[in-house]
XYZ file of C-alpha atoms in Angstrom:
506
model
C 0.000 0.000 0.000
C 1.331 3.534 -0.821
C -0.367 4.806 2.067
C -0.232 3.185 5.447
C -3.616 4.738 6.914
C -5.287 1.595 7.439
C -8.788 2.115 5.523
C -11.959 -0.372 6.210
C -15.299 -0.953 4.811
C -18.937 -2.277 5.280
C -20.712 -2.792 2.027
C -23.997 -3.918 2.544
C -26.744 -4.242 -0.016
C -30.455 -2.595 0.702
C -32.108 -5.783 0.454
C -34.389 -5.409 3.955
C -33.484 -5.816 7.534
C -29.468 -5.281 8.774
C -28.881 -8.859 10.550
C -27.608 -8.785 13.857
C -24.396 -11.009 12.133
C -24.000 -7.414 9.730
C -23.614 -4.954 12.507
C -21.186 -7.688 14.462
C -19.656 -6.930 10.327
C -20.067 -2.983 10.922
C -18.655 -3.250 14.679
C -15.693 -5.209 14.265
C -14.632 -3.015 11.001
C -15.184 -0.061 13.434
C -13.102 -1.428 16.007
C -10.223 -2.477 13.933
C -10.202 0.705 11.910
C -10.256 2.745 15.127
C -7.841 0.689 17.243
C -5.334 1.421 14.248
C -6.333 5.367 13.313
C -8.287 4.801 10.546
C -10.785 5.414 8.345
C -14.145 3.623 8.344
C -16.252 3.597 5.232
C -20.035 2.843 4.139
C -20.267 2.058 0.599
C -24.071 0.937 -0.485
C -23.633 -1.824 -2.961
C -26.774 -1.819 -4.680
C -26.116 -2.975 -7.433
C -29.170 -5.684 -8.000
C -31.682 -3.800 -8.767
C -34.028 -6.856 -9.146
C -33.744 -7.475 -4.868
C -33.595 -3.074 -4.390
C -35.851 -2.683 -1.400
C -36.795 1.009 -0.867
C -35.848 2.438 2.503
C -33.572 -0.448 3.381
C -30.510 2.184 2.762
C -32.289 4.204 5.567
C -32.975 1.631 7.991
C -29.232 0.852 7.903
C -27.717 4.885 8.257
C -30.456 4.413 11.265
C -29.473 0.864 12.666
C -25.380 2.586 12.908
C -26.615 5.692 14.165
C -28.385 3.837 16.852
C -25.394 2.039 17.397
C -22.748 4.724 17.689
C -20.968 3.794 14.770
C -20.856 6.740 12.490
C -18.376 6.154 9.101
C -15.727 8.629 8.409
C -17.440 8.561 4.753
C -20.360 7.153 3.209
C -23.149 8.025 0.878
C -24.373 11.021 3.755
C -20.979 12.112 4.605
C -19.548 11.925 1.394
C -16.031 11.719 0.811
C -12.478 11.900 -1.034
C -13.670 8.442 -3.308
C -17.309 9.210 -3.640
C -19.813 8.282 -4.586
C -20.849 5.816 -2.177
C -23.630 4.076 -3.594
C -22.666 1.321 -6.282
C -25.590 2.378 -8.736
C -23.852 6.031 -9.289
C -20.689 4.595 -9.841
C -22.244 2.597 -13.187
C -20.241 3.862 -16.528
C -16.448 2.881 -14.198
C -17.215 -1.070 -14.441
C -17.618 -1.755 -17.860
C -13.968 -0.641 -18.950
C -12.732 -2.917 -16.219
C -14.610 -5.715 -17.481
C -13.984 -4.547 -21.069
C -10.121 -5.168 -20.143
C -10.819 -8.334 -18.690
C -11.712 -9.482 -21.476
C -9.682 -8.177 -24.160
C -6.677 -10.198 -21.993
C -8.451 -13.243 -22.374
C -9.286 -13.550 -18.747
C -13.153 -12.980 -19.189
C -15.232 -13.501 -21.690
C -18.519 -12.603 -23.600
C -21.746 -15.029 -22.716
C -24.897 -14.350 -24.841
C -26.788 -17.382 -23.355
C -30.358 -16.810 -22.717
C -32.251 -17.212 -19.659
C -33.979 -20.338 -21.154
C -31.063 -21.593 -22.708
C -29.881 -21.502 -19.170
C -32.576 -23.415 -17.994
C -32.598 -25.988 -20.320
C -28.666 -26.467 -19.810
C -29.505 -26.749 -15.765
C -32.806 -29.059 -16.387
C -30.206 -31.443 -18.905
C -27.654 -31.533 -16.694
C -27.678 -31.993 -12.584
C -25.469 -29.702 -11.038
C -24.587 -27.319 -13.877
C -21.290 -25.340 -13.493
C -21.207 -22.391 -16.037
C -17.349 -23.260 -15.975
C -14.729 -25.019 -16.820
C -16.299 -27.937 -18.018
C -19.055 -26.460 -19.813
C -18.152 -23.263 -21.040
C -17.443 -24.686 -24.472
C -21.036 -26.133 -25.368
C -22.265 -22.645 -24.466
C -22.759 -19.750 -26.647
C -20.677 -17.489 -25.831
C -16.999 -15.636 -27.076
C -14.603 -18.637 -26.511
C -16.864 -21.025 -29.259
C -18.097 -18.626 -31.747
C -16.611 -16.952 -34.221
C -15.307 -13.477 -34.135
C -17.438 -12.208 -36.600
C -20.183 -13.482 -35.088
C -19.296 -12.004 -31.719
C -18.475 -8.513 -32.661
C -21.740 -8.767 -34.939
C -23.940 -9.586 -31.338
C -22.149 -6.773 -30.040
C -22.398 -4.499 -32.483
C -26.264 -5.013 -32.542
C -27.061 -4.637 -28.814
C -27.907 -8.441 -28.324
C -28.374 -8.871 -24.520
C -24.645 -10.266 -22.434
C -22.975 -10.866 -19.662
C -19.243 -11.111 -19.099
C -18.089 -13.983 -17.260
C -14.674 -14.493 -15.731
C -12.739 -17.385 -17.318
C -11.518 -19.040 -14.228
C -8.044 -20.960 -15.053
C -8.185 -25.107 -14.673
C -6.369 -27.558 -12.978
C -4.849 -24.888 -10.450
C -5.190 -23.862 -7.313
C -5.555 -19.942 -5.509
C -4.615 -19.319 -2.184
C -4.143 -16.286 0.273
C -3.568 -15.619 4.323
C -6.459 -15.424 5.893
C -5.845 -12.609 8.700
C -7.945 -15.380 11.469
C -7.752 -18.421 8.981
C -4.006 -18.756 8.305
C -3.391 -20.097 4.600
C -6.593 -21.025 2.495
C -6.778 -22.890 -0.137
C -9.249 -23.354 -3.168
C -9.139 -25.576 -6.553
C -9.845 -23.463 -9.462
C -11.781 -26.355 -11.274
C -14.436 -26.085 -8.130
C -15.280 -22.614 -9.258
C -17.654 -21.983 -12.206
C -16.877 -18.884 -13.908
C -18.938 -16.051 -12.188
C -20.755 -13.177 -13.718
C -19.054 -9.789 -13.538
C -21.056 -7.769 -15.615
C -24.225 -8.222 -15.962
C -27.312 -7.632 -18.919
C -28.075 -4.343 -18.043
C -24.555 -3.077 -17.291
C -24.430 -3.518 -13.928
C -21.699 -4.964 -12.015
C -22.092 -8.611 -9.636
C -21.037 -7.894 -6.281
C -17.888 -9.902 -7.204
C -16.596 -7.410 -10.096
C -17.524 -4.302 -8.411
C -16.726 -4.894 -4.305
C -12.563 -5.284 -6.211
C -12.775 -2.018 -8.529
C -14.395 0.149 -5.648
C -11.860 -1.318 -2.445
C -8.851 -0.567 -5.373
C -9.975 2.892 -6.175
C -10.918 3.282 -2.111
C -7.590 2.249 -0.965
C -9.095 -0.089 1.323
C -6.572 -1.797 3.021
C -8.391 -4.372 5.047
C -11.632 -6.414 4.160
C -13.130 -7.887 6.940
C -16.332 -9.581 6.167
C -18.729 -12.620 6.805
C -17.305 -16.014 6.678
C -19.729 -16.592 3.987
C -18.452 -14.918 1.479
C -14.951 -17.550 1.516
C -16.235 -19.590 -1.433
C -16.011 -16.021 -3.749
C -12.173 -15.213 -2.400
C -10.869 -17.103 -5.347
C -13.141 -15.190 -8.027
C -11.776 -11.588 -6.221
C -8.311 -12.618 -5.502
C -7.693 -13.210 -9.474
C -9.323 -10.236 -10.642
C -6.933 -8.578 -8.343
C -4.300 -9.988 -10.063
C -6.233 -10.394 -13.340
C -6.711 -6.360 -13.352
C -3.101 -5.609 -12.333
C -3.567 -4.616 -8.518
C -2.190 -7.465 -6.464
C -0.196 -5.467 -4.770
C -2.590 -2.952 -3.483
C -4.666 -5.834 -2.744
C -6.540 -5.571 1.343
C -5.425 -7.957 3.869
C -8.750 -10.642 4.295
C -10.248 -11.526 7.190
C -13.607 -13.893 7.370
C -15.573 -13.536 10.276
C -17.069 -16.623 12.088
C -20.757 -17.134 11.321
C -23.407 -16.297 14.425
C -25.194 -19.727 14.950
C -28.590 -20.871 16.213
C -28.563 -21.214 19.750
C -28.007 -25.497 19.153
C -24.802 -24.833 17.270
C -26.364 -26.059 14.344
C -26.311 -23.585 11.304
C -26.480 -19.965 11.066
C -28.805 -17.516 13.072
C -31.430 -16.693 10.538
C -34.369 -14.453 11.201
C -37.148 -17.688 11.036
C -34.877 -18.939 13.796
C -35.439 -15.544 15.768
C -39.232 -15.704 14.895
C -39.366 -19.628 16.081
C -37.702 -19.037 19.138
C -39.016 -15.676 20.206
C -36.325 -13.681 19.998
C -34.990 -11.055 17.343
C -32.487 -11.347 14.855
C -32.482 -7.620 13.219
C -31.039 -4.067 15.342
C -33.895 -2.698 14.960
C -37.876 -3.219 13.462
C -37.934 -3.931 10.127
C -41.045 -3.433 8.422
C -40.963 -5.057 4.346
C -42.612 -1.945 2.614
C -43.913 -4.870 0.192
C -45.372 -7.337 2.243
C -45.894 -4.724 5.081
C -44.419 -8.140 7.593
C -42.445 -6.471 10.662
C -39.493 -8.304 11.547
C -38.765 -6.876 15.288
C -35.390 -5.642 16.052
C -33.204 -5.310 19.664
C -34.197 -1.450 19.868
C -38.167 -1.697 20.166
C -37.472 -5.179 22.715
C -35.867 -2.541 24.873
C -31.658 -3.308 24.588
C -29.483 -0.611 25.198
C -27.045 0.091 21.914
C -23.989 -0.522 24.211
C -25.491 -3.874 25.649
C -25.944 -4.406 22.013
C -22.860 -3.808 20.955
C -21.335 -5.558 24.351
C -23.235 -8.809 23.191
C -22.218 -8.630 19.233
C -18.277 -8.615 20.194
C -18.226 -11.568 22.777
C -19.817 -13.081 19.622
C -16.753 -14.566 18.092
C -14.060 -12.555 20.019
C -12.865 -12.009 23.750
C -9.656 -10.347 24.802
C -8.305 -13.288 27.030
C -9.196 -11.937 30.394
C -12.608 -12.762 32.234
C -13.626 -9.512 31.710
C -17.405 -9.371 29.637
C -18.822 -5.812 30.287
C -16.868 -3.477 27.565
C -17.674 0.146 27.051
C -17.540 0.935 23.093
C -14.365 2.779 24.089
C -13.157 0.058 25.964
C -13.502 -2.432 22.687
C -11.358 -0.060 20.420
C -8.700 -0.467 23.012
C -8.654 -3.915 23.496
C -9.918 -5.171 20.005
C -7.498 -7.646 18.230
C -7.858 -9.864 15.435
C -5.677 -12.194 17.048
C -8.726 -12.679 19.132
C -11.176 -13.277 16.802
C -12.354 -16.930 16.656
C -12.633 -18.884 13.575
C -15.319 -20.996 14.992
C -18.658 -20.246 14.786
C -20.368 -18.419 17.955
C -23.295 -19.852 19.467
C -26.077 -17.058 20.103
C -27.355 -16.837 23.630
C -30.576 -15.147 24.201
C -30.346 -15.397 27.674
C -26.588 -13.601 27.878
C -28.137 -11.497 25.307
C -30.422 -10.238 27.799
C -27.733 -10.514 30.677
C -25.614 -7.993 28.971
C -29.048 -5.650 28.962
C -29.740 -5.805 32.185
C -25.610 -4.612 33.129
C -25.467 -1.820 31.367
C -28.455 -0.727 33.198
C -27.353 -1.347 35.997
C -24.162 0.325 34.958
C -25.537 3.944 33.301
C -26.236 6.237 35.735
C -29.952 7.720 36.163
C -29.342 10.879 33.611
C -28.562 8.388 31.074
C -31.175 6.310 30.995
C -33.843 9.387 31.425
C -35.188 10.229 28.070
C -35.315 6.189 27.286
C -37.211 5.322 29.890
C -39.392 8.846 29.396
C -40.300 7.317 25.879
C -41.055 3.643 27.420
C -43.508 5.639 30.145
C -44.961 7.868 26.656
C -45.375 4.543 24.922
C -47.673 3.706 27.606
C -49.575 6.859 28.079
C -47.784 8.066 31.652
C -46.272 11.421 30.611
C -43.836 12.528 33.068
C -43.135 15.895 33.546
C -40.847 15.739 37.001
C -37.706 15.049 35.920
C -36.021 15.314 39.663
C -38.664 12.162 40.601
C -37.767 10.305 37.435
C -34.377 10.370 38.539
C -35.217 8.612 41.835
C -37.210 6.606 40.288
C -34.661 5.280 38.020
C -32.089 4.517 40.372
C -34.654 2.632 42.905
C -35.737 0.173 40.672
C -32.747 -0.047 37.785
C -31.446 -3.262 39.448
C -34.790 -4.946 38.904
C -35.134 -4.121 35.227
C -33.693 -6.298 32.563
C -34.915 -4.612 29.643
C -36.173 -0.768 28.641
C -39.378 -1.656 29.135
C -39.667 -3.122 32.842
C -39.441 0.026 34.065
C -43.248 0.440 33.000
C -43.804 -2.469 34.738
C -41.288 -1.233 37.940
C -41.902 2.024 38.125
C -45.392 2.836 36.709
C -47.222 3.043 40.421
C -44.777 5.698 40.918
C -47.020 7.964 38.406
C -50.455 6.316 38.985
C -52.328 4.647 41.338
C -52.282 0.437 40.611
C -55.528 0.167 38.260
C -55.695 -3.527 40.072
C -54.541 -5.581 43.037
C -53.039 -8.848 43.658
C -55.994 -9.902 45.451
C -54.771 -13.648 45.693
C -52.204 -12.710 47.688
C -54.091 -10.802 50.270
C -57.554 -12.316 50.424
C -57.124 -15.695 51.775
C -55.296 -14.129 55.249
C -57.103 -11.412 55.474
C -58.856 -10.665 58.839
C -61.267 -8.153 60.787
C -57.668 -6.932 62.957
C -55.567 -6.491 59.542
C -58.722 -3.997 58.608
C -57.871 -2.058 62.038
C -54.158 -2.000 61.628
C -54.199 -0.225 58.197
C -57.107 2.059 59.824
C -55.304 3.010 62.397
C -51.836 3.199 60.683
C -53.058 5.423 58.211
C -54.463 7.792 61.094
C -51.000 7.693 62.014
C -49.374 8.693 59.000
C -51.813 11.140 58.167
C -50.356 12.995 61.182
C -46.520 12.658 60.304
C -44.078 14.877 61.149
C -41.259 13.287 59.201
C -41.722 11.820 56.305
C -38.224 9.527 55.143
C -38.095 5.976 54.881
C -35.893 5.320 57.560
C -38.677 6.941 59.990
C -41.395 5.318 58.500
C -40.193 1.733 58.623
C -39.553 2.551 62.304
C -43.014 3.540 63.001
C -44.186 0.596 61.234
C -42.818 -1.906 63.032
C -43.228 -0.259 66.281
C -46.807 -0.850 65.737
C -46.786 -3.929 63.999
C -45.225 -5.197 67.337
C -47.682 -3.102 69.402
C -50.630 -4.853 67.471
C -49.321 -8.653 67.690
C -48.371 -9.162 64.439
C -45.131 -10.778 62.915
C -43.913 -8.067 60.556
C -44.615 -10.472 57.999
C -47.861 -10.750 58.060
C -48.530 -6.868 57.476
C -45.580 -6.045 54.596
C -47.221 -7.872 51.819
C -50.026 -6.294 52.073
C -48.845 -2.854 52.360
C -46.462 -3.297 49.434
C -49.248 -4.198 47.305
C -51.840 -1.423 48.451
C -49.033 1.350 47.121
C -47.909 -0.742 44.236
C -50.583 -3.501 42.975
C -48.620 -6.205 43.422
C -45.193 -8.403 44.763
C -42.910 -6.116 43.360
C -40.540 -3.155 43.599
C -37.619 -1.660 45.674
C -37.645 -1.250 49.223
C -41.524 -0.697 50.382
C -40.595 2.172 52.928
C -38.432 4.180 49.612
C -41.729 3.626 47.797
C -43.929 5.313 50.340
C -41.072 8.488 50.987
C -41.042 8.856 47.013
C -44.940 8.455 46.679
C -45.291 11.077 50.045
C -47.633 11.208 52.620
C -51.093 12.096 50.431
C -50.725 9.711 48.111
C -49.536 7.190 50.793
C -52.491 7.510 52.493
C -54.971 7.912 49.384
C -53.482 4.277 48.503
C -53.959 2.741 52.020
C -57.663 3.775 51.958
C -58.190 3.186 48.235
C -56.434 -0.431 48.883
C -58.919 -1.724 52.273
C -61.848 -0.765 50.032
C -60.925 -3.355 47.408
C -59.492 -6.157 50.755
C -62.538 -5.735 52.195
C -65.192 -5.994 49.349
C-alpha cells in the first residue's frame, strides 16, 4: 500500500433488515479501523436492482446511528472516493470488465435465460465453468465475426470471468491462516451483468482498489467467492494494493447447528435484526433489539463476545473500551453460538451500569409509549435509580416504576384475600391515622413507626408487609416498600392505604 492509513469498509446491499451477524460486520470493522487510526467507510452496494428494497438504505444509516458507529465517509458524509452508492458509480465497471476481457481472462456469454434453464434441467449440477463453457454460446466457441456482430447489434450479455483449470488460488487469511481453493471447483462467475451492472464480485474489487481499502473484513460466507476476487486482483493488475482478508465466524442458532437466521429468531421468540424492520412490500415487521428494549452498548457488548474475547474474564466493555482492546488475534474462527439469555444478561448490566441521567429520556419514551407522561424530571431520577437493578430490559421500568405515576388500576388480590382478617382492617385504619399525622416523612422513619406498631398490634412483621407493598404498588414487586412510600409522600400514601382496604374488604 502507498499509504499506510489503514482504511476499512462495510458494504452492505439494501435488500431489507441489517442482521444482527452485519452490525457484528459494521462493529468489528469499526473497532479495527479505530484501534489502528483509521478510516471507516459505508459504501451501499446496490447494485441488483431486481432485490432493491426502498428504505432499506435508511434503515441501515439508522441501525449505525443507533449504534454509535458513524463512518468517516459514506453516501451522507460523502467523501475523497465518492460516490458511495454502487448504482452512481455505473459507466467505471464496464472498462474494467472490457479489459478483462480483451486479456483473455473474461469472456462474452450471450446465453439466454432459457437456454440456461434448459442447460440446468439437462444436466444436474450445472457449473457455467470449466467444463461447460465450451457447449455454451458465448466468445470462446463462436466466431469473431459473429461475436463482434452480437455486439455491435445490442444483443443482450454478460461477461463472465474465465476461471483458469487444474490450479489452485490461495491467500492468508488474517484469522484463517493459509486457504486454499481448486480453481476447477469454481464456475466462472458473472461480472457484468445484462443491463450493465456490475455482480457484487466485479464491483466490491474495482471500488476497495480505487478506495484504498486496506483491510476487508467480512462474513465467513463470502470464503467460497475469495478465489473469483483474488484473481481479478491480479487479473486487473492490482495485487499489490490488494486488502489484507479476514472472514468472520458465522453467528449460529442457539443449538450450534447452522447460522442464526431471522425464522430462527421468529421460532424461538427472539430477534435477529437491530432494529424493526417493516418489508414496505409485504408490510411483515421483523422486530429488532431497539423496540425489545436493549441498550445500543449492551448491544454492541453482546455482538463482540460473539466470536471474540480479549483473554481476560472480563465481559462488560464500554464501546471505548472495545477499540482499546480489540485484536484480530482474538477473533475466533469458529462459529459463535447465540445466547438469548446472555443477550439479555448484557441488557440488564449496562443498566445497571448507566447512571440515572442516562437512561432518562429512554425510559421517558417507554412511560410515553404507555400513556404516563412525566413531567418531574427530579422524581424520574429517583425513580430510576430505585428500581434499575430490577429491570432487565427498557421496558420493565413500566412495569417497575409505573405506580410511581399512577395509582395500581388492580390488586393482587390472591395474595391478600385468603389471610385477610377483621384486625388487619384495624391496623391499616389506624396506621393510616397515624401517618396522616406525620411529622417526618423519610423511609428510615417510617419503617420505624411501622414496626413499632406492627409489634404493638401482635403481628409478625410479615404478616402486614405484603399487604402494604401491594396497596401502594398492585402487586409483589418493587424496591424497598418504605423508599416507595417516601417517594410516593404522605397524600398519596395515604390515598393508597384507603383506596387499597376498600378493594381487601369488598
Amino acid at each position: 500500500m502507498a499509504d499506510n492509513k489503514v482504511r476499512v469498509r462495510f458494504a452492505p446491499s439494501p435488500t431489507g433488515g441489517l442482521h444482527l451477524g452485519g452490525v457484528r460486520t459494521v462493529l468489528f470493522n469499526y473497532l479495527f479501523a479505530k484501534k489502528h487510526g483509521g478510516d471507516f467507510i459505508l459504501r451501499i452496494e446496490d447494485t441488483d436492482q431486481s432485490r432493491y428494497v426502498e428504505g432499506a438504505e435508511q434503515y441501515i444509516l439508522d441501525c449505525m446511528e443507533w449504534c454509535g458507529l458513524t463512518p468517516d465517509e459514506s453516501p451522507v458524509v460523502g467523501g475523497p472516493y465518492a460516490p458511495y452508492r454502487q448504482s452512481e458509480r455505473k459507466p467505471l465497471y464496464r472498462e474494467y470488465a472490457e479489459k478483462l476481457v480483451a486479456e483473455g481472462h473474461a469472456y462474452y456469454a450471450f446465453d439466454t435465460p432459457e437456454e440456461l434453464a434448459k442447460k440446468r434441467e439437462d444436466v444436474p449440477n450445472f457449473q457455467y465453468g470449466h467444463g461447460h463453457r465450451y457447449d455454451m454460446r458465448n466468445s470462446l466457441t463462436l466466431p469473431l465475426h459473429e461475436v463482434e456482430k452480437l455486439l455491435h447489434d445490442g444483443t443482450p450479455h454478460v461477461i463472465r470471468i474465465k476461471m483458469p483449470e487444474d490450479d489452485s488460488i490461495s491467500f492468508k487469511d488474517m484469522i484463517r491462516g493459509y486457504v486454499s481453493f481448486e480453481t476447477n471447483q469454481v464456475d466462472d462467475k458473472v461480472l457484468l451483468k445484462a443491463d450493465g451492472m456490475p455482480t457484487y464480485h466485479l464491483a466490491v474489487v474495482v471500488d476497495d482498489y480505487l478506495m484504498k481499502i486496506t483491510h476487508a473484513l467480512r462474513g465467513e460466507e463470502w470464503l467460497p467467492s475469495a478465489p473469483v476476487h483474488l484473481l481479478l486482483w491480479e487479473y486487473l493488475g492490482w495485487k499489490d494494493s490488494m486488502p489484507q482478508w479476514a472472514h468472520l465466524p458465522l453467528i449460529l442458532k442457539p443449538d450450534g447447528h447452522g447460522k442464526l437466521s431471522k425464522r430462527d429468531g421468529a421460532r424461538l421468540g427472539f430477534p435477529v435484526y437491530a432494529m424493526n424492520w417493516e418489508d414496505q412490500k409485504t408490510g411483515e415487521l421483523t422486530p429488532g433489539f431497539r423496540e425489545l428494549g436493549f441498550l445500543p452498548e449492551a448491544f454492541l457488548n453482546l455482538l463482540a463476545m460473539l466470536g471474540w474475547n480479549d483473554g481476560t474474564d472480563q465481559e462488560v466493555f464500554s464501546l471505548d473500551e472495545l477499540v482499546e482492546k480489540f485484536s484480530m488475534e482474538r477473533v475466533s474462527k469458529a462459529g459463535a453460538k447465540f445466547d438469548f439469555e446472555k443477550a439479555k444478561w448484557f441488557n440488564a448490566e449496562w443498566i445497571k451500569k448507566l447512571d440515572a441521567e442516562s437512561l432518562k429520556q429512554k425510559v421517558k419514551a417507554v412511560f410515553a409509549d404507555k400513556g404516563i407522561t412525566v413531567s418531574d424530571d427530579a422524581k424520574l431520577l429517583k425513580v430510576i435509580e430505585l428500581v434499575k437493578d430490577r429491570c432487565v430490559l427498557l421496558t420493565d421500568f413500566y412495569a417497575q416504576g409505573a405506580y410511581f405515576f399512577e395509582q395500581p388500576a388492580e390488586y393482587d388480590l390472591n395474595a391478600v384475600k385468603p389471610k385477610w382478617t377483621d384486625a388487619k382492617t384495624d391496623f391499616f385504619k389506624e396506621l393510616k391515622a397515624k401517618y396522616t399525622t406525620a411529622d417526618a416523612w423519610q423511609a428510615t422513619d417510617l419503617e420505624a413507626q411501622f414496626k413499632e406498631f406492627t409489634n404493638e398490634k401482635g403481628f409478625k412483621i410479615g404478616d402486614v408487609m405484603l399487604p402494604f407493598r401491594i396497596m401502594l404498588v398492585g402487586g409483589k414487586f418493587g424496591p424497598h416498600v418504605f423508599d416507595i412510600a417516601e417517594m410516593l409522600g404522605r397524600d398519596e400514601t395515604v390515598v393508597r392505604i384507603e383506596k387499597a382496604l376498600e378493594a381487601f374488604t369488598a
